[in-house]
XYZ file of C-alpha atoms in Angstrom:
641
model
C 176.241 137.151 91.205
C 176.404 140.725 91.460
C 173.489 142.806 90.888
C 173.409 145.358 87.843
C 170.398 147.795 87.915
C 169.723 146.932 84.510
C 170.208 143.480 83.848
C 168.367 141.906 81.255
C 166.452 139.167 81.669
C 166.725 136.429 79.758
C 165.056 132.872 78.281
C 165.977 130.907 75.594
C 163.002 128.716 74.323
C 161.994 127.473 71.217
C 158.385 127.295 71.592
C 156.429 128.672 74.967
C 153.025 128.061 76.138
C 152.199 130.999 78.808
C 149.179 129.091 80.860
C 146.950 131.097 83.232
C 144.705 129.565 85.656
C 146.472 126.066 85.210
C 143.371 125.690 82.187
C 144.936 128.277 79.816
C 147.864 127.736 77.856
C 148.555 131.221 75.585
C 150.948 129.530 72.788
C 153.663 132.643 71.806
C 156.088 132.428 69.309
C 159.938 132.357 69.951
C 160.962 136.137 70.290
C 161.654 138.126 73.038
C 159.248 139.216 75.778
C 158.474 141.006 78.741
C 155.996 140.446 81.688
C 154.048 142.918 83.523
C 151.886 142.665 86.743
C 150.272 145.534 87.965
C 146.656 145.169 90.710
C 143.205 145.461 89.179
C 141.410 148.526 89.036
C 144.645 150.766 88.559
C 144.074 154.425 86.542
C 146.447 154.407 83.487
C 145.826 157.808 82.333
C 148.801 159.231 83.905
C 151.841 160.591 81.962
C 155.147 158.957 81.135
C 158.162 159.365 83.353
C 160.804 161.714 81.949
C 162.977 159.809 79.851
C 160.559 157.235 78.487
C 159.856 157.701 74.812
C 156.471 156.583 73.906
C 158.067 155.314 70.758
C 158.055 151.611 72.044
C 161.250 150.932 69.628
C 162.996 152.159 72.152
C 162.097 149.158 74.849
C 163.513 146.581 72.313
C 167.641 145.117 72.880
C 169.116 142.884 70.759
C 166.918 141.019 68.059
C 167.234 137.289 69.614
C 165.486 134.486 70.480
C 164.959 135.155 74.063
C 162.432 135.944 76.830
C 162.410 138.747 79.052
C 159.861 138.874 82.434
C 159.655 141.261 84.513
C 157.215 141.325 87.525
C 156.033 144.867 88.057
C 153.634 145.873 91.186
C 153.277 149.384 91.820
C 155.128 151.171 94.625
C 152.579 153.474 94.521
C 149.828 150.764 95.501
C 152.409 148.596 97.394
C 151.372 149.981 100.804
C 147.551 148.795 100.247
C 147.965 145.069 98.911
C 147.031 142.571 100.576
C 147.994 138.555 100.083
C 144.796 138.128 98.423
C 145.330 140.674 95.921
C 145.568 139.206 92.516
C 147.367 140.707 89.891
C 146.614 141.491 86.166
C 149.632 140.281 83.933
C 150.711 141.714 80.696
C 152.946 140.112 78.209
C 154.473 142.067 75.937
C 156.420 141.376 72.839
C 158.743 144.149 70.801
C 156.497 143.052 67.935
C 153.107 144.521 69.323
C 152.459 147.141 71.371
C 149.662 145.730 72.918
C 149.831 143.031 75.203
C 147.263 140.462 76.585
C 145.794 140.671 80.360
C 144.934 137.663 82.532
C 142.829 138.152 84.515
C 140.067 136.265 86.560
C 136.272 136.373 85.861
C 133.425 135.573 88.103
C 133.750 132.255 86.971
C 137.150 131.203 87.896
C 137.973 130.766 84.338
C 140.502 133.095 82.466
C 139.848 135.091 79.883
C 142.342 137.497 77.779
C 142.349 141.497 76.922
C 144.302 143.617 75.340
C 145.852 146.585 77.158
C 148.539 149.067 75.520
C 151.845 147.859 76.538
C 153.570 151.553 77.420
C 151.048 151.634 80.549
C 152.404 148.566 81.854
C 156.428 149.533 81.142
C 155.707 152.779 84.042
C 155.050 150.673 86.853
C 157.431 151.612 90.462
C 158.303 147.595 90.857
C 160.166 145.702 88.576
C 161.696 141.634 88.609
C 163.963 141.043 86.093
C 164.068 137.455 85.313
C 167.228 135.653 83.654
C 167.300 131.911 83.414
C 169.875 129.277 81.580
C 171.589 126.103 81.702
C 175.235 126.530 82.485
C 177.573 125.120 79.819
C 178.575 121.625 81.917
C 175.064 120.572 81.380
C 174.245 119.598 84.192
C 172.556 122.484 86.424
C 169.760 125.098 85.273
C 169.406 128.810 86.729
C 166.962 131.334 86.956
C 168.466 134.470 88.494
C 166.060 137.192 89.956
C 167.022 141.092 90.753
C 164.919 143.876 91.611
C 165.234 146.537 88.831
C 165.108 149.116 91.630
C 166.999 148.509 94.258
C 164.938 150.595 96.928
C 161.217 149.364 96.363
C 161.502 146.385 98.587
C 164.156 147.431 101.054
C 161.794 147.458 103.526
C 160.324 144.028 103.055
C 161.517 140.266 103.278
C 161.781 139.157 100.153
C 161.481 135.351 99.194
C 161.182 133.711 95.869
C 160.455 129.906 95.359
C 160.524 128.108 91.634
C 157.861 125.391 91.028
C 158.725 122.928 88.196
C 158.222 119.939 86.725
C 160.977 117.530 84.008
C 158.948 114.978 82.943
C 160.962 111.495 81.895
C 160.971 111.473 78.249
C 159.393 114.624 76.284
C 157.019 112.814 74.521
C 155.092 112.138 77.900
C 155.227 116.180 78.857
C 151.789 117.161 79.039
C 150.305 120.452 77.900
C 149.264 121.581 81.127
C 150.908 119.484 84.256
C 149.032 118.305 86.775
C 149.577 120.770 89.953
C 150.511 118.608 92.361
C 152.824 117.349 90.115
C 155.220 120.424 90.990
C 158.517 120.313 93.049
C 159.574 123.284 94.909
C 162.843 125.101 94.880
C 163.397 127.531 97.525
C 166.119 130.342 95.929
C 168.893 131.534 97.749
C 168.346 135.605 98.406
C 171.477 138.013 99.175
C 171.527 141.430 101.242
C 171.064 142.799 97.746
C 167.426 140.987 97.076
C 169.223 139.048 94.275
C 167.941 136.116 94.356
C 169.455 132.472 92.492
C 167.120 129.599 92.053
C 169.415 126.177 91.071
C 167.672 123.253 89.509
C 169.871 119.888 88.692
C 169.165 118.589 85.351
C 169.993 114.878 84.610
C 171.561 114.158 80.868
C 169.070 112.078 79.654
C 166.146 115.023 80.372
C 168.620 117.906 78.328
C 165.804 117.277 75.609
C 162.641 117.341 78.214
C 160.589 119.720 78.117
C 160.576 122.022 81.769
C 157.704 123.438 82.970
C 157.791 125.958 85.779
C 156.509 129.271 87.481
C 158.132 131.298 89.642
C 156.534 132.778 93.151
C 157.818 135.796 94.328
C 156.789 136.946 98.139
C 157.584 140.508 99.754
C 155.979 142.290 102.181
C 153.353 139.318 102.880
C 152.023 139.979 99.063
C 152.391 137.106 96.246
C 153.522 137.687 92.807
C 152.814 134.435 90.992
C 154.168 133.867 87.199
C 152.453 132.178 84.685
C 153.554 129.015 83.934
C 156.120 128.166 81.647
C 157.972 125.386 79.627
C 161.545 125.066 78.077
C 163.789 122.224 76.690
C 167.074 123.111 79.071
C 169.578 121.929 75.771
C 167.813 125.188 73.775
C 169.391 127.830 76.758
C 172.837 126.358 77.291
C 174.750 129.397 78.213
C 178.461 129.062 78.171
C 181.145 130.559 79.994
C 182.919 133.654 79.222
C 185.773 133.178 76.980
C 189.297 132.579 78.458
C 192.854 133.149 77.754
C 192.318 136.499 75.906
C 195.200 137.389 73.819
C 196.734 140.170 71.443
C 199.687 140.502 69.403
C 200.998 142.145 66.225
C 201.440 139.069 63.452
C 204.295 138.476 61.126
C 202.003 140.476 58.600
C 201.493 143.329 60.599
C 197.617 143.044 61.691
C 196.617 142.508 65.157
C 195.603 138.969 66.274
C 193.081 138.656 68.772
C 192.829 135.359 70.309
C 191.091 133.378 73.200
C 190.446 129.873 74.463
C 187.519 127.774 73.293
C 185.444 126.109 76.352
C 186.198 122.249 76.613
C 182.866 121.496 79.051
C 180.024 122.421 76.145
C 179.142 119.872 73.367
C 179.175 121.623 70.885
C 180.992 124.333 68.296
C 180.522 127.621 68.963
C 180.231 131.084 67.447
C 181.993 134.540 68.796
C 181.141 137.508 69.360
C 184.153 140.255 69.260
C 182.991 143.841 69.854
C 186.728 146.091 69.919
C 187.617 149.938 69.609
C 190.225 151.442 68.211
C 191.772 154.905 69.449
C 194.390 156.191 67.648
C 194.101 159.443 65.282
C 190.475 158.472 65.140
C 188.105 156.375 66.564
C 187.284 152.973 65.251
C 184.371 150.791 66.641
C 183.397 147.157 65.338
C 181.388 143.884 66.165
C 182.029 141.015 64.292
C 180.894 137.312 64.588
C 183.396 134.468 64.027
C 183.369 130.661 64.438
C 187.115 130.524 64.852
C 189.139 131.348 68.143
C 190.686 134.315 67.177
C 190.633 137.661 64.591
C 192.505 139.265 62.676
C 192.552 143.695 62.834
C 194.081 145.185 59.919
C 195.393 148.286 58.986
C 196.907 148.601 62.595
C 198.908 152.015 63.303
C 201.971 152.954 65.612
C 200.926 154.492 69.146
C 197.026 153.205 68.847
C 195.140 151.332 71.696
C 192.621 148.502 71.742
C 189.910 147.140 73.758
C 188.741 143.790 73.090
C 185.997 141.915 74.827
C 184.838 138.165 73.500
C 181.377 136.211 74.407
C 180.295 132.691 73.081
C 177.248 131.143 71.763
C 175.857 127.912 70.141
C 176.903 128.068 66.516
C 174.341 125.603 65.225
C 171.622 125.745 67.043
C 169.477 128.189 70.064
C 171.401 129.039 73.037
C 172.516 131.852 74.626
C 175.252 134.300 74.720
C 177.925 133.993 77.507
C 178.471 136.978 79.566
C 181.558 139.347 77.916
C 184.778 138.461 79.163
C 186.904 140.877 81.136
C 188.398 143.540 78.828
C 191.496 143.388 77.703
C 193.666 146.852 76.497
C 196.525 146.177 73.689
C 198.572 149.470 72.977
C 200.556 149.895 69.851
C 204.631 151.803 70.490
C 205.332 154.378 68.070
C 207.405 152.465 65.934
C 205.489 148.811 65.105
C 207.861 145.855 64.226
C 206.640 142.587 62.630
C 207.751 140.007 63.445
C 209.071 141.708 66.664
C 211.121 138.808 67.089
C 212.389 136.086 65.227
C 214.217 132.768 65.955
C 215.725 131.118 63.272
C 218.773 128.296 62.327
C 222.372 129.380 61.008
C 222.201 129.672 57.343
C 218.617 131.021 56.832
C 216.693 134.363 55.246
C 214.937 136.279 57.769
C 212.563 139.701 57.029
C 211.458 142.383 59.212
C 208.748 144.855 58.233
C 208.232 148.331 60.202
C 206.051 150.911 60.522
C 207.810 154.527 62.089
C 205.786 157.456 63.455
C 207.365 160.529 64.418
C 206.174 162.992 66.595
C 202.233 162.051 65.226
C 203.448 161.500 61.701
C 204.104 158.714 59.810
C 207.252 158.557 58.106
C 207.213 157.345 54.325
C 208.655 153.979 53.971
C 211.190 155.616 51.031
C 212.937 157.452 53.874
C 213.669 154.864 56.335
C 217.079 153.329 56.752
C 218.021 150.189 58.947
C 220.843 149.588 61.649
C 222.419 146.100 63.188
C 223.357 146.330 66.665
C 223.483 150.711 65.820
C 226.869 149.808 64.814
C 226.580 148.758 61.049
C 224.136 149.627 58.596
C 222.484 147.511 56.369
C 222.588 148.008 53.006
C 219.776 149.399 50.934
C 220.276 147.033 48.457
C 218.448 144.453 51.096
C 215.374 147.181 51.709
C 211.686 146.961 49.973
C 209.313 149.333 50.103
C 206.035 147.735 50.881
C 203.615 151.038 50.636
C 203.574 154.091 51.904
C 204.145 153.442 55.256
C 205.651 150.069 55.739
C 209.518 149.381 54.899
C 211.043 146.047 54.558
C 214.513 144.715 55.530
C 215.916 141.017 54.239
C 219.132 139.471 55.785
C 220.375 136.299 54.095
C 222.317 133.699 54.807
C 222.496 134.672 58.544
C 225.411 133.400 60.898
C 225.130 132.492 64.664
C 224.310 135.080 67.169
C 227.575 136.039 69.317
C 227.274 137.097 72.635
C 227.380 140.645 73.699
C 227.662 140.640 77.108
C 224.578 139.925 78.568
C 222.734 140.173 75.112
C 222.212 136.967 73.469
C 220.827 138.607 70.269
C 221.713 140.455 67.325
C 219.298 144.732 67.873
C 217.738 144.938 64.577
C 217.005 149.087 63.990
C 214.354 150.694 61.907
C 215.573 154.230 61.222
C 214.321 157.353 59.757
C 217.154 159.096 57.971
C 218.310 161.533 60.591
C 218.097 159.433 63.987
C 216.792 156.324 65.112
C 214.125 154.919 67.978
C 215.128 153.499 71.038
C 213.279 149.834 70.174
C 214.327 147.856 68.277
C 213.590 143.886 66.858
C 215.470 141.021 68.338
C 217.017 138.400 66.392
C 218.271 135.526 67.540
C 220.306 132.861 65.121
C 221.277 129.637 66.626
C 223.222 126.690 65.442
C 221.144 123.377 65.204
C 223.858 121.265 63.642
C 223.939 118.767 66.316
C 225.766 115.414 66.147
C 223.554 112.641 67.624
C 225.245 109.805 68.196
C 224.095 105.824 69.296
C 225.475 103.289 70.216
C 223.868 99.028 70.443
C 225.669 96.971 73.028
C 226.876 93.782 72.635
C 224.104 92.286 74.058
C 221.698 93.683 71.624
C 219.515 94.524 73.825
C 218.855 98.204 73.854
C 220.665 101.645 72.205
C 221.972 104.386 73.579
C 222.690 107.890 72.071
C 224.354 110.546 73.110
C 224.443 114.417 72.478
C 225.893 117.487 73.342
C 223.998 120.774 73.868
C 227.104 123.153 73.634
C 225.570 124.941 70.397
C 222.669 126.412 71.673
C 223.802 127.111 75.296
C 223.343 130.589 74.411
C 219.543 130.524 74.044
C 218.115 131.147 77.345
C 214.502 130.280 78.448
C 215.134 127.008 75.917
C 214.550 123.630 76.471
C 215.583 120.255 74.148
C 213.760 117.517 73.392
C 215.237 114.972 71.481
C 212.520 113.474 69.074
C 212.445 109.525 66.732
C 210.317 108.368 64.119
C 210.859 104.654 63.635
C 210.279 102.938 60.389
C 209.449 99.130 59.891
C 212.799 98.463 57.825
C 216.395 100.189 57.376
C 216.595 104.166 56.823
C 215.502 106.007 54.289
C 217.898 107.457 51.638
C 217.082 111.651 52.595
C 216.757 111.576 56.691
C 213.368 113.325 56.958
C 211.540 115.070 60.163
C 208.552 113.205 60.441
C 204.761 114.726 61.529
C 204.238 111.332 63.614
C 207.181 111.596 65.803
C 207.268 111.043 69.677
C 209.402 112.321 72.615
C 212.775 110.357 73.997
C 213.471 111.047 77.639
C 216.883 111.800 77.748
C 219.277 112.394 80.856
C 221.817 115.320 81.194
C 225.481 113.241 82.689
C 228.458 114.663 84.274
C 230.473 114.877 80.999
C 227.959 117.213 79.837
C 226.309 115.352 77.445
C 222.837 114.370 77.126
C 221.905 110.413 77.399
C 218.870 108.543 76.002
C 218.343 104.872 76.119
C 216.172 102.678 73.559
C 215.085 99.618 75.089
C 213.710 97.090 73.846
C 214.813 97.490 70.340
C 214.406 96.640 66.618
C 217.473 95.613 65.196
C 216.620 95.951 61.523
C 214.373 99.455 62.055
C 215.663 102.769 60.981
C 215.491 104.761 64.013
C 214.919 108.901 62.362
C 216.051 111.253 65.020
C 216.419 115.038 65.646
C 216.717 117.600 68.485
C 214.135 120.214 68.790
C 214.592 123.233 70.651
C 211.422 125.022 72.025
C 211.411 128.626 72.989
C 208.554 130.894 73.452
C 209.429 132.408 70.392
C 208.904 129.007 68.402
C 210.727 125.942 67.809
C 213.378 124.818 65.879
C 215.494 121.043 64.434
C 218.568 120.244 64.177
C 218.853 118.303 60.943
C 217.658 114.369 61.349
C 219.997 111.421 61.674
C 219.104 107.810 60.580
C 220.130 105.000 62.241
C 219.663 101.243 62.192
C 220.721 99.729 65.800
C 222.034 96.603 63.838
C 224.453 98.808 62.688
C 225.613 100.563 65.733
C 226.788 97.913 67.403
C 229.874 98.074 69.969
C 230.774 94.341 70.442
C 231.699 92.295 73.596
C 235.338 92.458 73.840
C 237.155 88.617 73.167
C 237.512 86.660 75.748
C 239.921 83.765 77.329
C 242.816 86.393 76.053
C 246.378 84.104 76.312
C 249.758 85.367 75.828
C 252.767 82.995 75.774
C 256.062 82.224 74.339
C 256.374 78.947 72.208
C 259.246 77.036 73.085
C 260.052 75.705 69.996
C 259.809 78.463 67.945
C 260.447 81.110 70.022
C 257.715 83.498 69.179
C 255.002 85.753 71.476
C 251.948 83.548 70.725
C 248.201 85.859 71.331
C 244.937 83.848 71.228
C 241.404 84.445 72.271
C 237.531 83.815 72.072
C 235.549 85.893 69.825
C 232.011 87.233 71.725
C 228.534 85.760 70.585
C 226.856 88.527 69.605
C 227.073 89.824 66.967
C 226.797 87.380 64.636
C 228.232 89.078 61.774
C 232.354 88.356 60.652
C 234.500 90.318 62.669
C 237.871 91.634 62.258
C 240.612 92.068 65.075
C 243.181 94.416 66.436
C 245.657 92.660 68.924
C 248.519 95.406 70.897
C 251.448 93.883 72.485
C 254.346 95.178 74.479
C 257.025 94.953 76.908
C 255.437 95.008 80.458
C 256.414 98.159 82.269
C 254.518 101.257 83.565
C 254.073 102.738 80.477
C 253.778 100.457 77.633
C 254.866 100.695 74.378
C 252.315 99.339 72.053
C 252.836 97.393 69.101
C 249.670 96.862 67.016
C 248.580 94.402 64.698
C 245.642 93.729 62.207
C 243.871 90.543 61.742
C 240.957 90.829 59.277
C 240.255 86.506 58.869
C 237.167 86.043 60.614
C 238.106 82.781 61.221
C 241.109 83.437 63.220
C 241.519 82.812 66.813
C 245.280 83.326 67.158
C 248.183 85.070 66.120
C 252.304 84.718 66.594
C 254.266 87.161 66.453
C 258.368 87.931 66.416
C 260.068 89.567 69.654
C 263.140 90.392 70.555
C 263.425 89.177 73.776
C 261.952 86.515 74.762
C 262.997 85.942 78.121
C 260.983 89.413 78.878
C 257.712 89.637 80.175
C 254.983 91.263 77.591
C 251.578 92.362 77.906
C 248.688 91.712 75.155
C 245.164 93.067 74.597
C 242.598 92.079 71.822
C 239.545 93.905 70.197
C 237.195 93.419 67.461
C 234.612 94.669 65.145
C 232.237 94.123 62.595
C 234.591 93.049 59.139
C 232.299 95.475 57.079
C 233.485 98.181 58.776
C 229.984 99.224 60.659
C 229.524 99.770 64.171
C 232.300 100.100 66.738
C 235.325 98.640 68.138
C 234.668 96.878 71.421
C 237.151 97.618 74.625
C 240.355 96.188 74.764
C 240.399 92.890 76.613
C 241.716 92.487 79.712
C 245.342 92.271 79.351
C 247.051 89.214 79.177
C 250.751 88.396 80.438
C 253.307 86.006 79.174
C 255.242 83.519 81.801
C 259.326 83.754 81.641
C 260.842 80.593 81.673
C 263.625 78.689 79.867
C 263.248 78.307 76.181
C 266.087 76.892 73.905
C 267.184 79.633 71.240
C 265.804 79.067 67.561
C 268.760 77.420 65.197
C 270.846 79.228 63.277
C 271.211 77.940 59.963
């Protein structure tokens, strides 16, 4: 952790005992506070350093429940300590300006005086103190600096925390027993920072810790009084992630960011932003939600946003700021900026124009498609002073201009127009999804074609069901409970998804969507019921022969199992030869399982093939059978009557 020369120092608690002596405990209430040592017998008439305002209102930072220590000795004195030197500690609250001294008596025993704080605040040797427990729960953190850097350079500095986490906090003691203590030895850098880690187990969140902090340098010993938390009151959570700004649809600026996952509970935000533009803005504001909304946002301004987190319902601490993040405004502000949308909609586009540090009046602004056609006024609203409005209805797909794959929306001012512009991009949806049951009835497949919105690059399609208990509905609607259907791009350019197993009787809702980073869009939903869809086996045991008494080009066959529904048949016939000249015919009695039918020749050879579908008309015709040949051989001539 890097060092900052002044770093506050930080403890969440919601009630402290500060114990001297192990026998004193010096009950304080939850505010903020700050710890001073200094040796005994020090002179405190001496005058404040330049740049220290004896107005103690000065000393105080935010108004929070925390705790602030800091462990001063006197560089002055430094040289003359000894390790036996004990140290008379001040702790000082923003609510007093006096603090209380411990100190040791004759007796061994400690006793309490009070002292005026601004002595204690001028010091040459300063500790500051942060401690918290990081937002996975699961380790706590007391982080040491010197507040200036060169008092110790000379010395080897090494800090140790003492502390003990009782099982359950109804057995903490007031004052624990001293051998009771575990030590943690803190890792120090070059820098004399110093991190001291202590692993909390879940079930002791709620425990009351007790600890103290030694602090050695230069072969002197600066000892803390002791001190008790509850670990779930300090959580401190991570900076905020994913930090985000954009102009909305409505022309304000969004600023959004991630919300931890690791921490247990909701939290509040912090967002602290400034504005520069024609004039300075500055604001803080606290939100519960992930993001905020700036209004009043003008052409050719820049923002800085930073973001930090903190228990909404309950103590805790605030997360370090996150990294800053700079948004700067063009000189002529679209909203949306961008907008995806289906063939046949109504689209709007607002804009805000500044020329040459002026903004132009929304009565004198004009707009352009593509800078080759304008658009006529009779589509523009005037939406104040300074923001104009353009409407374009009943839009028709986007045609591709070279390398453009969108139509160059223009706001103008009435003599020339800016070099950006807004993109809109209109895209077809209407696809046809169509499925097909085999004859097994066994599974479905469907089939689609994504030729219509091949000119939307950076897209991707995702074909998406909803399947109902019984039949279809009478309106196809998208549904909010919908799931994914893997589907499978083939050679024939077509897109391929398979249902299996499947409901016969269920209406299977379906739709394509089409995600792009500018949002998503359907293609109208299709209903179907796989009972329906069905492509039947094509008959079987297809014969072909001549009758020899009658003289006629007999066809019969085997109708398939499935379905079970009354089928209807289509039976082609011809003379055999490379390309055959078909003669069809219709058979629509279920019941049939043969046909005869007049040639002319019938010492020639013919070829027939048989199909069938459902008699109701639903579904599809199954493949022809495999042909079927008749046999020449002699047959006596019908008589003539």
């Amino acid at each position: 952790m890097t060092c900052q020369k002044f770093c506050m120092a930080l403890l969440q608690w919601e009630f402290i005992y500060v114990i001297s002596a192990f026998n004193l405990a010096y009950p304080s209430t939850p505010w903020r506070f700050k710890l001073f040592c200094m040796p005994p017998n020090t002179t405190y008439d001496f005058l404040l350093p330049a740049g220290i305002s004896k107005n103690t209102s000065n000393l105080n930072g935010y108004y929070e429940p925390l705790l602030e220590a800091k462990f001063n000795s006197s560089g002055t004195y430094y040289s003359n300590l000894t390790s036996k030197t004990t140290f008379h500690c001040c702790i000082w609250s923003e609510e007093n300006e006096n603090c209380s001294v411990q100190a040791d008596n004759i007796e061994g025993k400690a006793f309490v005086s009070p002292v005026n704080s601004l002595v204690f605040q001028q010091i040459g040797a300063n500790w500051n103190i942060q401690c918290w427990m990081k937002e996975d729960l699961e380790l706590f953190i007391c982080y040491i600096e010197p507040l200036f850097k060169n008092s110790f350079k000379n010395y080897d500095l090494k800090v140790h925390l003492l502390y003990v986490l009782p099982e359950v906090s109804e057995e903490s003691p007031l004052v624990p027993q001293k051998g009771s203590f575990r030590l943690v030895q803190c890792n120090c850098s070059a820098h004399k920072c110093c991190e001291c880690h202590v692993s909390v187990p879940a079930a002791k969140l709620n425990c009351t810790l007790s600890m103290y902090l030694k602090i050695t340098s230069g072969g002197v010993v600066f000892q803390s009084p002791l001190m008790s938390v509850q670990p779930i009151t300090i959580v401190k959570p991570d900076p905020p992630l994913g930090l985000h700004m954009e102009i909305t649809d409505s022309g304000d600026l969004k600023i959004s960011w991630s919300s931890s996952t690791s921490v247990p509970f909701q939290l509040q935000y912090e967002v602290k932003y400034s504005e520069n533009s024609t004039s300075m803005r500055e604001a803080d504001e606290i939100v519960s939600a992930t993001s905020l909304l700036i209004d009043s946002v003008l052409p050719g301004s820049s923002y800085e946003v930073q973001v930090r987190g903190k228990r909404l319902d309950g103590p805790g601490i605030w997360s370090d700021w996150s990294t800053p993040l700079t948004f700067t405004t063009q000189d002529v502000i679209y909203f949306p900026p961008k907008i995806l949308t289906s063939v046949g909609s109504n689209v709007s586009f607002h804009c805000i124009y500044k020329d040459e540090n002026k903004i132009v009046s929304s009565k004198n602004i004009v707009w352009w498609m593509n800078l080759a056609k304008k658009i006529p006024e009779s589509q523009y609203n005037i939406v104040g002073d300074r923001v104009s409005k353009v409407t374009l209805p009943s839009l028709n797909a986007t045609r591709l201009r070279g390398k453009f794959t969108y139509d160059a929306v223009y706001c103008c001012n009435e003599h020339e127009c800016h070099h950006r512009y807004a993109e809109l991009y209109v895209v077809d949806v209407n696809i046809n999804i169509l499925c097909e049951t085999d004859g097994y009835l066994t599974k479905m497949t469907c089939r689609w074609s994504p030729n219509a919105i091949q000119s939307l690059t950076g897209s991707t399609l995702q074909l998406r069901y909803h399947r109902s208990s019984l039949y279809c509905s009478d309106v196809p609607s998208i549904h909010t409970t919908s799931e994914p259907k893997d589907c499978h791009l083939q050679r024939d350019g077509f897109y391929e998804c398979i249902f299996q197993p499947i409901f016969l009787l269920s209406g299977y809702t379906m739709w394509i969507r089409i995600n792009h980073s500018l949002g998503s869009l359907d293609s109208p939903p299709t209903c179907v019921v796989p009972d329906s869809m069905v492509k039947p086996l094509p008959p079987s045991s297809v014969k072909a022969e001549i009758t020899a008494k009658i003289g006629l080009l007999k066809i019969s066959w085997k109708k398939p199992i499935f379905p079970e529904n009354n089928l209807q048949f289509q039976i082609r016939y011809g003379l055999n030869g490379k390309e055959i000249q078909w003669k069809m015919h219709e058979v629509y009695d279920a019941k049939s399982k043969s046909v005869s039918l007049p040639v002319p020749d019938l010492c020639a050879v013919y070829a027939a093939q048989v199909r069938c579908k459902r008699l109701d008309g639903l579904g599809y015709w199954s493949n022809w059978s495999t042909p079927a040949y008749t046999v020449v051989m002699d047959v006596k001539a019908p008589d003539e009557k």
